[in-house]
Amino acid sequence: MAQPAERGYSATQITLHWAIVLLVFFQLIFGESMTTVIDAKPGEAVDGADASLATAHIWVGFAILALALFRLFIRLRDGAPPAVDGPAAIVLAAKITHILFYVLLIAVPISGIVAYWVTPEAGDVHELGKPIFIILIVLHAGAALWHQFFLRDGLLMRMLKPGA
């Protein structure tokens, strides 16, 4: 495993982070169209927008999976900046949150692929990803804003400016 980055995240890591953020938000906002299409009875007409968004959901899911795997590769190769000093429980919570994000970014698209092309029962597992993502996003964004505006330790800048 690589040593932690000396300063901040690289431009590649930052770009991957924000690209994945945008794609995950797309999925969270428009993913219900996939459910509408899947739940339609045979021969039942599906709204064109729902059909298009369902197709986009599939392709965006593939993109998230590919970008997450690439991001994990970069993280293992290049490392990450060292954790900010703080209480051990907070540092551990941050580490667990990041691990859970990687697990979700890989497992949720795979469960969607399995649900769509192999067995619909995997859809129940796939759908659990949405509330878990929302909880993690709120925790992650809240922690970043806490660091930025209350602790004023510059942590947020590591994901906004390469090498910060």
Coordinates of C-alpha atoms in Angstrom, one line a residue:
M1 CA 0.0 0.0 0.0
A2 CA 1.2 3.5 -0.8
Q3 CA 2.3 6.0 1.8
P4 CA -0.1 8.8 2.5
A5 CA 0.3 11.8 0.2
E6 CA 2.5 14.5 1.7
R7 CA 0.2 17.4 1.3
G8 CA -3.3 17.1 -0.2
Y9 CA -5.1 15.1 -2.8
S10 CA -3.9 15.1 -6.4
A11 CA -5.9 16.8 -9.2
T12 CA -6.9 13.3 -10.4
Q13 CA -8.2 12.3 -7.0
I14 CA -10.1 15.6 -6.7
T15 CA -11.6 15.3 -10.2
L16 CA -12.7 11.7 -9.5
H17 CA -14.2 12.7 -6.2
W18 CA -16.4 15.5 -7.6
A19 CA -17.3 13.5 -10.8
I20 CA -18.6 10.7 -8.6
V21 CA -20.4 13.1 -6.3
L22 CA -22.3 14.5 -9.3
L23 CA -23.1 11.1 -10.6
V24 CA -24.3 9.8 -7.3
F25 CA -26.5 12.9 -6.8
F26 CA -28.0 12.2 -10.3
Q27 CA -28.8 8.6 -9.2
L28 CA -30.3 9.7 -5.9
I29 CA -32.5 12.3 -7.6
F30 CA -33.6 10.4 -10.7
G31 CA -33.2 6.8 -9.7
E32 CA -36.9 6.3 -9.0
S33 CA -37.6 6.3 -12.7
M34 CA -35.8 2.9 -12.8
T35 CA -38.3 1.6 -10.2
T36 CA -41.2 3.0 -12.3
V37 CA -39.9 1.1 -15.4
I38 CA -39.1 -2.1 -13.6
D39 CA -42.5 -2.1 -11.8
A40 CA -44.5 -1.5 -15.0
K41 CA -46.8 -4.4 -15.9
P42 CA -46.1 -6.1 -19.2
G43 CA -47.7 -4.1 -22.0
E44 CA -48.2 -1.0 -19.8
A45 CA -47.0 2.2 -21.4
V46 CA -44.1 3.9 -19.6
D47 CA -43.6 7.6 -19.7
G48 CA -40.8 8.5 -22.2
A49 CA -39.0 10.6 -19.5
D50 CA -39.0 7.7 -17.1
A51 CA -37.7 5.3 -19.8
S52 CA -34.9 7.7 -20.7
L53 CA -34.0 8.3 -17.1
A54 CA -34.0 4.5 -16.4
T55 CA -31.6 4.0 -19.3
A56 CA -29.4 6.8 -17.9
H57 CA -29.6 5.2 -14.5
I58 CA -28.0 2.1 -15.9
W59 CA -25.2 3.9 -17.7
V60 CA -24.5 6.3 -14.8
G61 CA -24.3 3.3 -12.5
F62 CA -21.7 1.7 -14.8
A63 CA -19.8 5.1 -14.8
I64 CA -19.8 5.3 -11.0
L65 CA -18.5 1.7 -10.8
A66 CA -15.7 2.4 -13.3
L67 CA -14.7 5.7 -11.7
A68 CA -14.9 4.3 -8.1
L69 CA -12.6 1.3 -9.1
F70 CA -10.2 3.8 -10.7
R71 CA -10.3 6.0 -7.7
L72 CA -9.6 3.1 -5.4
F73 CA -6.7 2.1 -7.6
I74 CA -5.3 5.7 -7.4
R75 CA -5.8 5.7 -3.6
L76 CA -4.0 2.4 -3.1
R77 CA -1.2 3.5 -5.5
D78 CA -0.8 7.1 -4.3
G79 CA -2.2 7.1 -0.8
A80 CA -4.2 9.8 0.8
P81 CA -3.2 12.8 3.0
P82 CA -2.7 12.0 6.6
A83 CA -5.7 12.2 8.9
V84 CA -6.2 15.5 10.7
D85 CA -5.3 15.4 14.4
G86 CA -8.3 14.9 16.6
P87 CA -9.9 12.5 19.1
A88 CA -9.3 8.9 18.2
A89 CA -13.1 8.2 17.9
I90 CA -13.5 11.0 15.3
V91 CA -10.5 9.8 13.3
L92 CA -11.9 6.2 13.4
A93 CA -15.3 7.5 12.3
A94 CA -13.8 9.3 9.3
K95 CA -11.9 6.2 8.3
I96 CA -15.0 4.0 8.6
T97 CA -17.0 6.5 6.6
H98 CA -14.5 6.6 3.8
I99 CA -14.4 2.8 3.7
L100 CA -18.2 2.6 3.6
F101 CA -18.2 5.0 0.7
Y102 CA -15.9 2.8 -1.3
V103 CA -17.9 -0.3 -0.4
L104 CA -21.2 1.4 -1.5
L105 CA -19.7 2.9 -4.7
I106 CA -18.7 -0.6 -5.8
A107 CA -21.5 -2.8 -4.2
V108 CA -24.5 -0.7 -5.2
P109 CA -23.8 -0.7 -8.9
I110 CA -22.9 -4.4 -8.9
S111 CA -26.1 -5.2 -7.0
G112 CA -28.0 -3.1 -9.6
I113 CA -26.4 -5.1 -12.5
V114 CA -27.2 -8.3 -10.8
A115 CA -30.8 -7.2 -10.2
Y116 CA -31.3 -6.1 -13.8
W117 CA -29.6 -8.9 -15.6
V118 CA -29.5 -11.9 -13.3
T119 CA -32.1 -11.9 -10.5
P120 CA -34.6 -9.2 -9.6
E121 CA -34.4 -10.2 -5.9
A122 CA -31.0 -8.4 -5.8
G123 CA -33.0 -5.2 -6.3
D124 CA -33.9 -5.2 -2.6
V125 CA -30.2 -5.1 -1.7
H126 CA -29.6 -2.4 -4.4
E127 CA -32.4 -0.2 -3.0
L128 CA -30.8 -0.2 0.5
G129 CA -27.9 1.8 -1.0
K130 CA -30.0 5.0 -1.3
P131 CA -30.7 5.6 2.4
I132 CA -27.2 4.5 3.4
F133 CA -25.7 6.9 0.8
I134 CA -27.9 9.7 2.1
I135 CA -26.8 9.1 5.7
L136 CA -23.1 8.9 4.7
I137 CA -23.3 12.0 2.5
V138 CA -24.9 14.1 5.4
L139 CA -22.2 12.9 7.8
H140 CA -19.4 13.5 5.3
A141 CA -20.5 16.9 4.2
G142 CA -21.4 17.9 7.8
A143 CA -17.9 16.9 8.9
A144 CA -16.2 18.8 6.1
L145 CA -18.2 21.9 6.9
W146 CA -17.5 21.5 10.6
H147 CA -13.8 21.4 9.8
Q148 CA -14.0 24.4 7.5
F149 CA -16.2 26.8 9.5
F150 CA -15.7 25.7 13.2
L151 CA -12.3 24.1 13.4
R152 CA -10.8 26.2 10.6
D153 CA -8.1 23.6 9.9
G154 CA -8.1 23.7 6.1
L155 CA -9.3 20.1 5.7
L156 CA -11.9 21.0 3.1
M157 CA -9.3 22.7 0.9
R158 CA -7.6 19.3 0.4
M159 CA -10.6 18.3 -1.8
L160 CA -10.9 21.6 -3.5
K161 CA -7.3 22.5 -4.4
P162 CA -4.6 20.0 -5.5
G163 CA -1.8 19.6 -3.0
A164 CA -3.5 21.9 -0.4

